[in-house]
Coordinates of C-alpha atoms and ligand atoms in Angstrom, one line a residue:
M1 CA 80.2 -38.7 -58.9
S2 CA 81.2 -41.8 -57.0
T3 CA 80.2 -41.7 -53.3
D4 CA 82.3 -44.5 -52.0
T5 CA 85.4 -46.4 -53.0
T6 CA 85.3 -49.2 -50.4
S7 CA 85.3 -52.7 -51.9
P8 CA 81.6 -53.9 -51.7
A9 CA 82.7 -57.2 -50.2
T10 CA 84.0 -55.4 -47.1
T11 CA 81.9 -52.3 -47.0
P12 CA 81.2 -51.5 -43.4
V13 CA 77.5 -51.0 -42.8
S14 CA 75.4 -49.5 -40.0
V15 CA 71.9 -50.7 -39.3
I16 CA 69.6 -48.4 -37.3
G17 CA 66.5 -50.1 -36.0
L18 CA 66.5 -53.7 -34.8
G19 CA 62.9 -54.7 -35.0
M20 CA 62.0 -57.9 -36.8
M21 CA 63.1 -56.5 -40.1
G22 CA 66.1 -54.5 -39.0
T23 CA 67.5 -57.6 -37.2
A24 CA 67.1 -59.7 -40.4
L25 CA 68.9 -56.9 -42.4
A26 CA 71.8 -56.9 -39.9
E27 CA 72.0 -60.7 -39.9
A28 CA 72.2 -60.7 -43.7
F29 CA 75.1 -58.2 -43.7
L30 CA 76.9 -60.2 -40.9
G31 CA 76.3 -63.4 -42.8
Q32 CA 78.1 -62.0 -45.8
G33 CA 81.1 -60.7 -43.8
H34 CA 80.3 -57.0 -43.7
P35 CA 81.5 -55.2 -40.6
T36 CA 78.2 -54.3 -39.1
T37 CA 77.4 -51.7 -36.5
V38 CA 74.0 -51.7 -35.0
W39 CA 71.8 -49.4 -32.9
N40 CA 68.4 -49.7 -31.5
R41 CA 66.3 -47.5 -29.1
S42 CA 65.9 -50.5 -26.8
P43 CA 69.5 -51.7 -26.6
Q44 CA 68.7 -55.3 -25.6
K45 CA 67.6 -56.1 -29.1
A46 CA 71.3 -55.6 -30.2
E47 CA 72.6 -58.3 -27.8
Q48 CA 72.1 -61.3 -30.0
L49 CA 73.6 -59.6 -33.0
V50 CA 76.6 -58.5 -31.0
T51 CA 77.2 -62.1 -30.0
R52 CA 77.3 -62.9 -33.7
G53 CA 79.9 -60.3 -34.4
A54 CA 78.1 -57.0 -34.8
T55 CA 79.4 -53.9 -33.1
G56 CA 76.8 -52.5 -30.8
A57 CA 76.8 -48.7 -30.8
D58 CA 76.0 -46.8 -27.6
T59 CA 74.6 -43.9 -29.4
V60 CA 72.9 -43.4 -32.7
G61 CA 75.7 -40.9 -33.6
A62 CA 78.3 -43.6 -33.1
A63 CA 76.4 -45.9 -35.4
L64 CA 76.0 -43.3 -38.1
T65 CA 79.7 -42.5 -38.2
A66 CA 80.9 -46.1 -38.2
G67 CA 80.9 -46.5 -41.9
P68 CA 79.9 -45.1 -45.3
L69 CA 76.6 -46.9 -45.7
V70 CA 73.7 -46.4 -43.2
V71 CA 70.6 -48.5 -43.4
V72 CA 67.6 -47.4 -41.4
C73 CA 64.5 -49.5 -40.8
L74 CA 62.2 -48.2 -38.1
S75 CA 58.4 -48.6 -37.7
T76 CA 57.4 -45.2 -39.2
D77 CA 58.6 -42.1 -41.1
E78 CA 57.9 -40.2 -37.9
A79 CA 60.3 -42.4 -36.0
V80 CA 63.0 -41.9 -38.7
H81 CA 62.9 -38.2 -38.2
E82 CA 62.8 -38.4 -34.5
V83 CA 66.0 -40.4 -34.6
L84 CA 67.8 -38.8 -37.5
D85 CA 66.8 -35.1 -37.4
P86 CA 69.2 -34.3 -34.5
E87 CA 72.0 -36.3 -36.3
V88 CA 72.3 -34.5 -39.6
E89 CA 75.9 -33.6 -39.0
N90 CA 76.8 -37.3 -38.4
L91 CA 75.1 -38.2 -41.7
K92 CA 77.2 -35.9 -43.9
D93 CA 79.4 -37.9 -46.4
R94 CA 77.3 -41.0 -45.7
V95 CA 74.9 -42.8 -47.9
L96 CA 71.6 -43.1 -46.1
V97 CA 69.3 -45.9 -47.2
N98 CA 65.9 -45.7 -45.7
L99 CA 64.0 -49.0 -45.8
T100 CA 61.2 -47.8 -43.5
S101 CA 57.8 -48.1 -45.1
S102 CA 56.3 -44.8 -45.9
T103 CA 54.0 -43.0 -48.4
P104 CA 55.5 -41.5 -51.6
E105 CA 54.9 -38.0 -50.1
E106 CA 56.8 -38.9 -46.9
A107 CA 59.7 -40.5 -49.0
R108 CA 60.0 -37.4 -51.2
A109 CA 59.9 -35.1 -48.1
T110 CA 62.7 -37.1 -46.5
A111 CA 64.7 -36.9 -49.7
A112 CA 64.3 -33.1 -49.7
W113 CA 65.3 -33.1 -46.0
A114 CA 68.4 -35.1 -46.9
E115 CA 69.3 -32.9 -49.8
R116 CA 69.0 -29.8 -47.6
H117 CA 71.5 -31.3 -45.3
G118 CA 73.9 -32.6 -47.9
I119 CA 73.1 -36.3 -47.2
T120 CA 73.2 -38.8 -50.1
Y121 CA 69.8 -40.6 -50.0
L122 CA 68.2 -43.7 -51.3
D123 CA 64.7 -44.6 -50.3
G124 CA 63.7 -48.3 -50.4
A125 CA 60.7 -50.6 -50.0
I126 CA 61.2 -54.2 -48.9
M127 CA 58.8 -56.6 -50.6
A128 CA 59.7 -59.5 -48.4
T129 CA 59.2 -60.7 -44.8
P130 CA 62.2 -61.0 -42.5
P131 CA 62.8 -64.8 -43.2
L132 CA 63.1 -64.0 -46.9
V133 CA 65.7 -61.2 -46.4
G134 CA 69.0 -62.2 -48.0
Q135 CA 67.4 -64.6 -50.4
P136 CA 68.2 -64.3 -54.2
Q137 CA 64.5 -63.7 -55.0
A138 CA 63.9 -61.1 -52.2
L139 CA 62.8 -57.9 -54.0
I140 CA 63.7 -54.5 -52.6
F141 CA 62.9 -51.4 -54.6
Y142 CA 65.2 -48.4 -54.5
G143 CA 64.9 -44.8 -55.7
G144 CA 67.1 -41.8 -55.3
S145 CA 70.7 -41.1 -55.9
A146 CA 71.9 -43.1 -58.9
P147 CA 75.6 -42.9 -58.1
A148 CA 74.8 -44.2 -54.5
F149 CA 72.9 -47.1 -55.9
E150 CA 75.6 -47.9 -58.4
D151 CA 78.3 -47.7 -55.7
H152 CA 76.5 -49.8 -53.2
Q153 CA 74.3 -52.2 -55.2
E154 CA 76.5 -55.1 -54.6
T155 CA 76.2 -54.6 -50.8
L156 CA 72.5 -53.9 -51.0
R157 CA 72.0 -57.2 -52.9
V158 CA 73.1 -58.9 -49.8
L159 CA 69.7 -57.9 -48.4
G160 CA 67.7 -59.1 -51.4
G161 CA 69.1 -60.5 -54.7
A162 CA 66.3 -58.9 -56.6
A163 CA 67.3 -55.3 -55.7
T164 CA 65.7 -53.0 -58.3
Y165 CA 66.6 -49.4 -58.9
L166 CA 63.5 -47.5 -60.1
G167 CA 65.2 -44.1 -60.9
D168 CA 65.9 -40.9 -59.0
D169 CA 62.3 -40.4 -57.8
T170 CA 62.4 -41.4 -54.2
G171 CA 58.6 -41.7 -54.1
L172 CA 58.4 -44.6 -56.5
P173 CA 59.5 -47.4 -54.2
S174 CA 56.7 -46.6 -51.8
L175 CA 54.2 -46.4 -54.7
Y176 CA 55.3 -49.8 -55.9
D177 CA 55.1 -51.1 -52.3
V178 CA 51.5 -50.1 -51.7
A179 CA 50.5 -51.2 -55.2
L180 CA 51.9 -54.7 -54.6
L181 CA 50.5 -54.8 -51.0
G182 CA 47.0 -54.0 -52.5
I183 CA 47.3 -57.1 -54.7
L184 CA 48.3 -59.2 -51.7
W185 CA 45.5 -57.9 -49.5
S186 CA 42.8 -58.3 -52.1
T187 CA 44.0 -61.9 -52.7
V188 CA 43.9 -62.5 -48.9
A189 CA 40.5 -60.9 -48.7
G190 CA 39.1 -63.2 -51.5
N191 CA 40.6 -66.2 -49.8
I192 CA 39.1 -65.3 -46.4
Q193 CA 35.7 -64.8 -48.0
A194 CA 36.0 -68.2 -49.6
L195 CA 37.1 -70.0 -46.4
A196 CA 34.3 -68.4 -44.4
L197 CA 31.7 -69.5 -46.9
L198 CA 33.1 -73.1 -47.3
G199 CA 33.5 -73.3 -43.5
T200 CA 29.8 -73.0 -43.1
E201 CA 29.5 -76.5 -44.7
G202 CA 32.5 -78.0 -42.8
V203 CA 35.0 -77.6 -45.6
T204 CA 38.4 -77.0 -44.1
A205 CA 40.9 -74.5 -45.4
E206 CA 43.4 -77.3 -45.9
A207 CA 40.9 -79.2 -48.1
F208 CA 40.2 -76.1 -50.2
L209 CA 43.9 -75.1 -50.5
P210 CA 44.7 -77.1 -53.7
Y211 CA 41.7 -75.6 -55.5
A212 CA 42.6 -72.0 -54.4
T213 CA 46.2 -72.5 -55.5
A214 CA 45.3 -74.0 -58.9
W215 CA 42.7 -71.2 -59.4
L216 CA 45.3 -68.5 -58.8
N217 CA 48.0 -70.2 -60.8
H218 CA 45.9 -71.3 -63.8
V219 CA 43.2 -68.7 -64.0
A220 CA 44.1 -65.5 -62.1
V221 CA 47.8 -65.2 -63.0
P222 CA 47.4 -66.0 -66.7
Y223 CA 44.8 -63.2 -66.8
L224 CA 47.4 -60.6 -65.7
P225 CA 49.1 -60.0 -69.1
R226 CA 45.7 -59.6 -70.8
L227 CA 44.6 -57.2 -68.1
A228 CA 47.9 -55.2 -68.5
E229 CA 47.5 -55.0 -72.2
E230 CA 43.8 -53.8 -72.0
V231 CA 44.7 -51.2 -69.4
D232 CA 47.7 -49.8 -71.3
R233 CA 45.8 -49.7 -74.5
Q234 CA 42.6 -48.4 -72.8
D235 CA 40.8 -50.9 -75.0
Y236 CA 38.4 -53.0 -72.9
A237 CA 36.8 -55.1 -75.6
T238 CA 36.6 -58.7 -74.5
D239 CA 35.8 -62.1 -76.0
V240 CA 36.3 -63.8 -72.6
S241 CA 34.1 -62.4 -69.9
T242 CA 32.0 -59.2 -69.7
L243 CA 31.1 -57.0 -66.8
N244 CA 27.5 -58.1 -67.4
V245 CA 28.5 -61.7 -66.7
N246 CA 30.6 -60.6 -63.6
K247 CA 27.7 -58.5 -62.3
E248 CA 25.5 -61.6 -62.1
A249 CA 28.3 -63.8 -60.7
I250 CA 29.2 -61.3 -57.9
A251 CA 25.5 -61.0 -57.0
H252 CA 25.6 -64.8 -56.5
L253 CA 28.6 -64.5 -54.1
V254 CA 26.9 -61.7 -52.1
S255 CA 23.6 -63.7 -52.0
A256 CA 25.3 -67.0 -51.1
S257 CA 27.3 -65.3 -48.4
R258 CA 24.2 -63.8 -46.8
S259 CA 22.2 -67.0 -47.0
Q260 CA 25.2 -69.0 -45.5
G261 CA 25.3 -66.5 -42.6
V262 CA 28.6 -64.9 -43.8
S263 CA 29.2 -61.2 -44.0
P264 CA 29.5 -59.9 -47.6
D265 CA 31.3 -56.7 -46.4
L266 CA 34.5 -57.5 -48.2
V267 CA 32.8 -58.0 -51.5
L268 CA 30.2 -55.2 -51.5
P269 CA 32.6 -52.4 -52.6
F270 CA 33.7 -54.4 -55.6
Q271 CA 30.1 -55.3 -56.5
A272 CA 29.2 -51.6 -56.3
L273 CA 32.0 -50.7 -58.7
I274 CA 30.9 -53.3 -61.2
E275 CA 27.3 -52.1 -60.9
R276 CA 28.3 -48.5 -61.4
R277 CA 30.3 -49.3 -64.5
V278 CA 27.5 -51.4 -66.0
A279 CA 24.9 -48.6 -65.2
R280 CA 27.1 -46.3 -67.2
G281 CA 26.7 -48.4 -70.3
H282 CA 29.9 -50.5 -70.1
G283 CA 28.4 -53.9 -69.5
S284 CA 30.0 -55.4 -72.6
D285 CA 33.5 -54.3 -71.4
S286 CA 36.1 -56.5 -69.7
L287 CA 36.6 -56.3 -66.0
S288 CA 39.7 -54.2 -66.6
S289 CA 37.5 -51.3 -67.6
L290 CA 36.8 -50.8 -63.9
I291 CA 40.0 -48.9 -63.8
E292 CA 38.1 -46.0 -65.4
E293 CA 35.8 -45.8 -62.3
L294 CA 38.9 -45.4 -60.1
R295 CA 40.6 -42.9 -62.4
K296 CA 37.4 -40.8 -62.5
P297 CA 35.6 -41.6 -59.2
S298 CA 33.2 -38.7 -59.3
A299 CA 32.6 -38.6 -63.1
Ligands
LIG1 N1 58.2 -57.2 -40.8 C1 57.7 -57.2 -42.0 O1 57.3 -58.3 -42.5 C2 57.7 -56.0 -42.9 C3 58.1 -56.3 -44.4 C4 58.1 -55.2 -45.3 C5 58.8 -53.9 -44.7 N2 58.4 -53.7 -43.3 C6 58.7 -52.4 -42.8 O2 60.0 -52.4 -42.0 C7 59.8 -51.4 -41.0 C8 60.2 -52.1 -39.7 O3 59.3 -53.2 -39.5 P1 59.6 -54.3 -38.3 O4 58.9 -55.5 -38.7 O5 61.1 -54.3 -38.1 O6 58.9 -53.6 -37.1 P2 59.1 -53.8 -35.5 O7 59.5 -55.2 -35.2 O8 57.8 -53.3 -34.9 O9 60.3 -52.8 -35.1 C9 60.1 -51.4 -35.1 C10 61.5 -50.8 -34.9 O10 61.3 -49.3 -34.9 C11 61.9 -48.8 -33.7 N3 61.2 -47.6 -33.3 C12 59.9 -47.3 -33.4 N4 59.6 -46.1 -33.0 C13 60.8 -45.5 -32.7 C14 61.2 -44.3 -32.2 N5 60.4 -43.3 -32.0 N6 62.5 -44.0 -32.0 C15 63.5 -45.0 -32.2 N7 63.1 -46.3 -32.6 C16 61.8 -46.5 -32.9 C17 61.7 -50.0 -32.7 O11 62.5 -49.7 -31.6 P3 62.3 -50.5 -30.2 O12 60.8 -50.4 -30.0 O13 62.8 -51.9 -30.3 O14 63.0 -49.6 -29.2 C18 62.1 -51.1 -33.6 O15 63.5 -51.2 -33.7 C19 58.4 -50.9 -41.0 O16 58.4 -49.7 -41.7 C20 57.7 -52.0 -41.8 O17 56.5 -51.5 -42.5 C21 58.5 -54.9 -42.4

């Protein structure tokens, strides 16, 4: 069943939470001509948006009832419930899109809360920083009510052109979120280790940057399809690089770090994982077989 008949080009939206991200979301809606009502706990954060044409709501209830589509972006799931739990009556007949980061469990619990109160719900995960909001390539995952996404996808694409609906499971956007963040953090961790090491010999981050970029683009990224295939097939045979080879190589990194006076702490857990897999007789496997150690950590 359709949840809204308003033309997407003019759908009024309400944005609850005007931190760095909420402000960027409201600016994107305003930029595309959506009547935008905003509310923030600290009202001064609404001022600049109001001068740009937003309507500043005095109460959260006034913001929630201003239009059919409510986007909430607060710091935590706890804050979302602190703000919205007393307002369930004002959320009836609205589509609530929660772009606050959470765990899958929190997202599913919020979806159950919404269902109990007759609120149409979409959970979302923003895979972009505030300056990227509104760009065609900005990715935002959504899960939850399919009719709500269908009705409002054009409006939601104002926030990120790569809006992607993952299905009715509201936990999936958060799961994709943490999965991608893990990739980001491990890449940053590897880069920090590299820069600390090279810095001991006076090599600047800027000087190293072309090599780091080329390494990721020409070696790491092209490895991803192979890794995906090995993991999906659970076939870890390799004619490229074995765990035995990587065990020696990572020992060099740990040893070089120590001798250059750099902490190997970031690397040690990954080294331990490789050593455990090799000790279990999988030294001839590809690196991808490490996934089995994560799937069965105590086996
Ligand atoms: N900024 C980013 O790069 C990331 C990108 C990916 C997604 N995240 C998530 O977006 C959520 C909000 O992040 P943010 O960057 O806007 O965060 P802040 O600038 O710190 O603003 C926090 C807002 O939350 C309000 N707030 C906090 N607690 C409460 C509460 N108990 N009651 C009412 N409002 C609350 C806060 O209000 P105020 O302090 O200004 O009064 C801000 O509006 C977050 O989940 C990221 O993971 C952003």
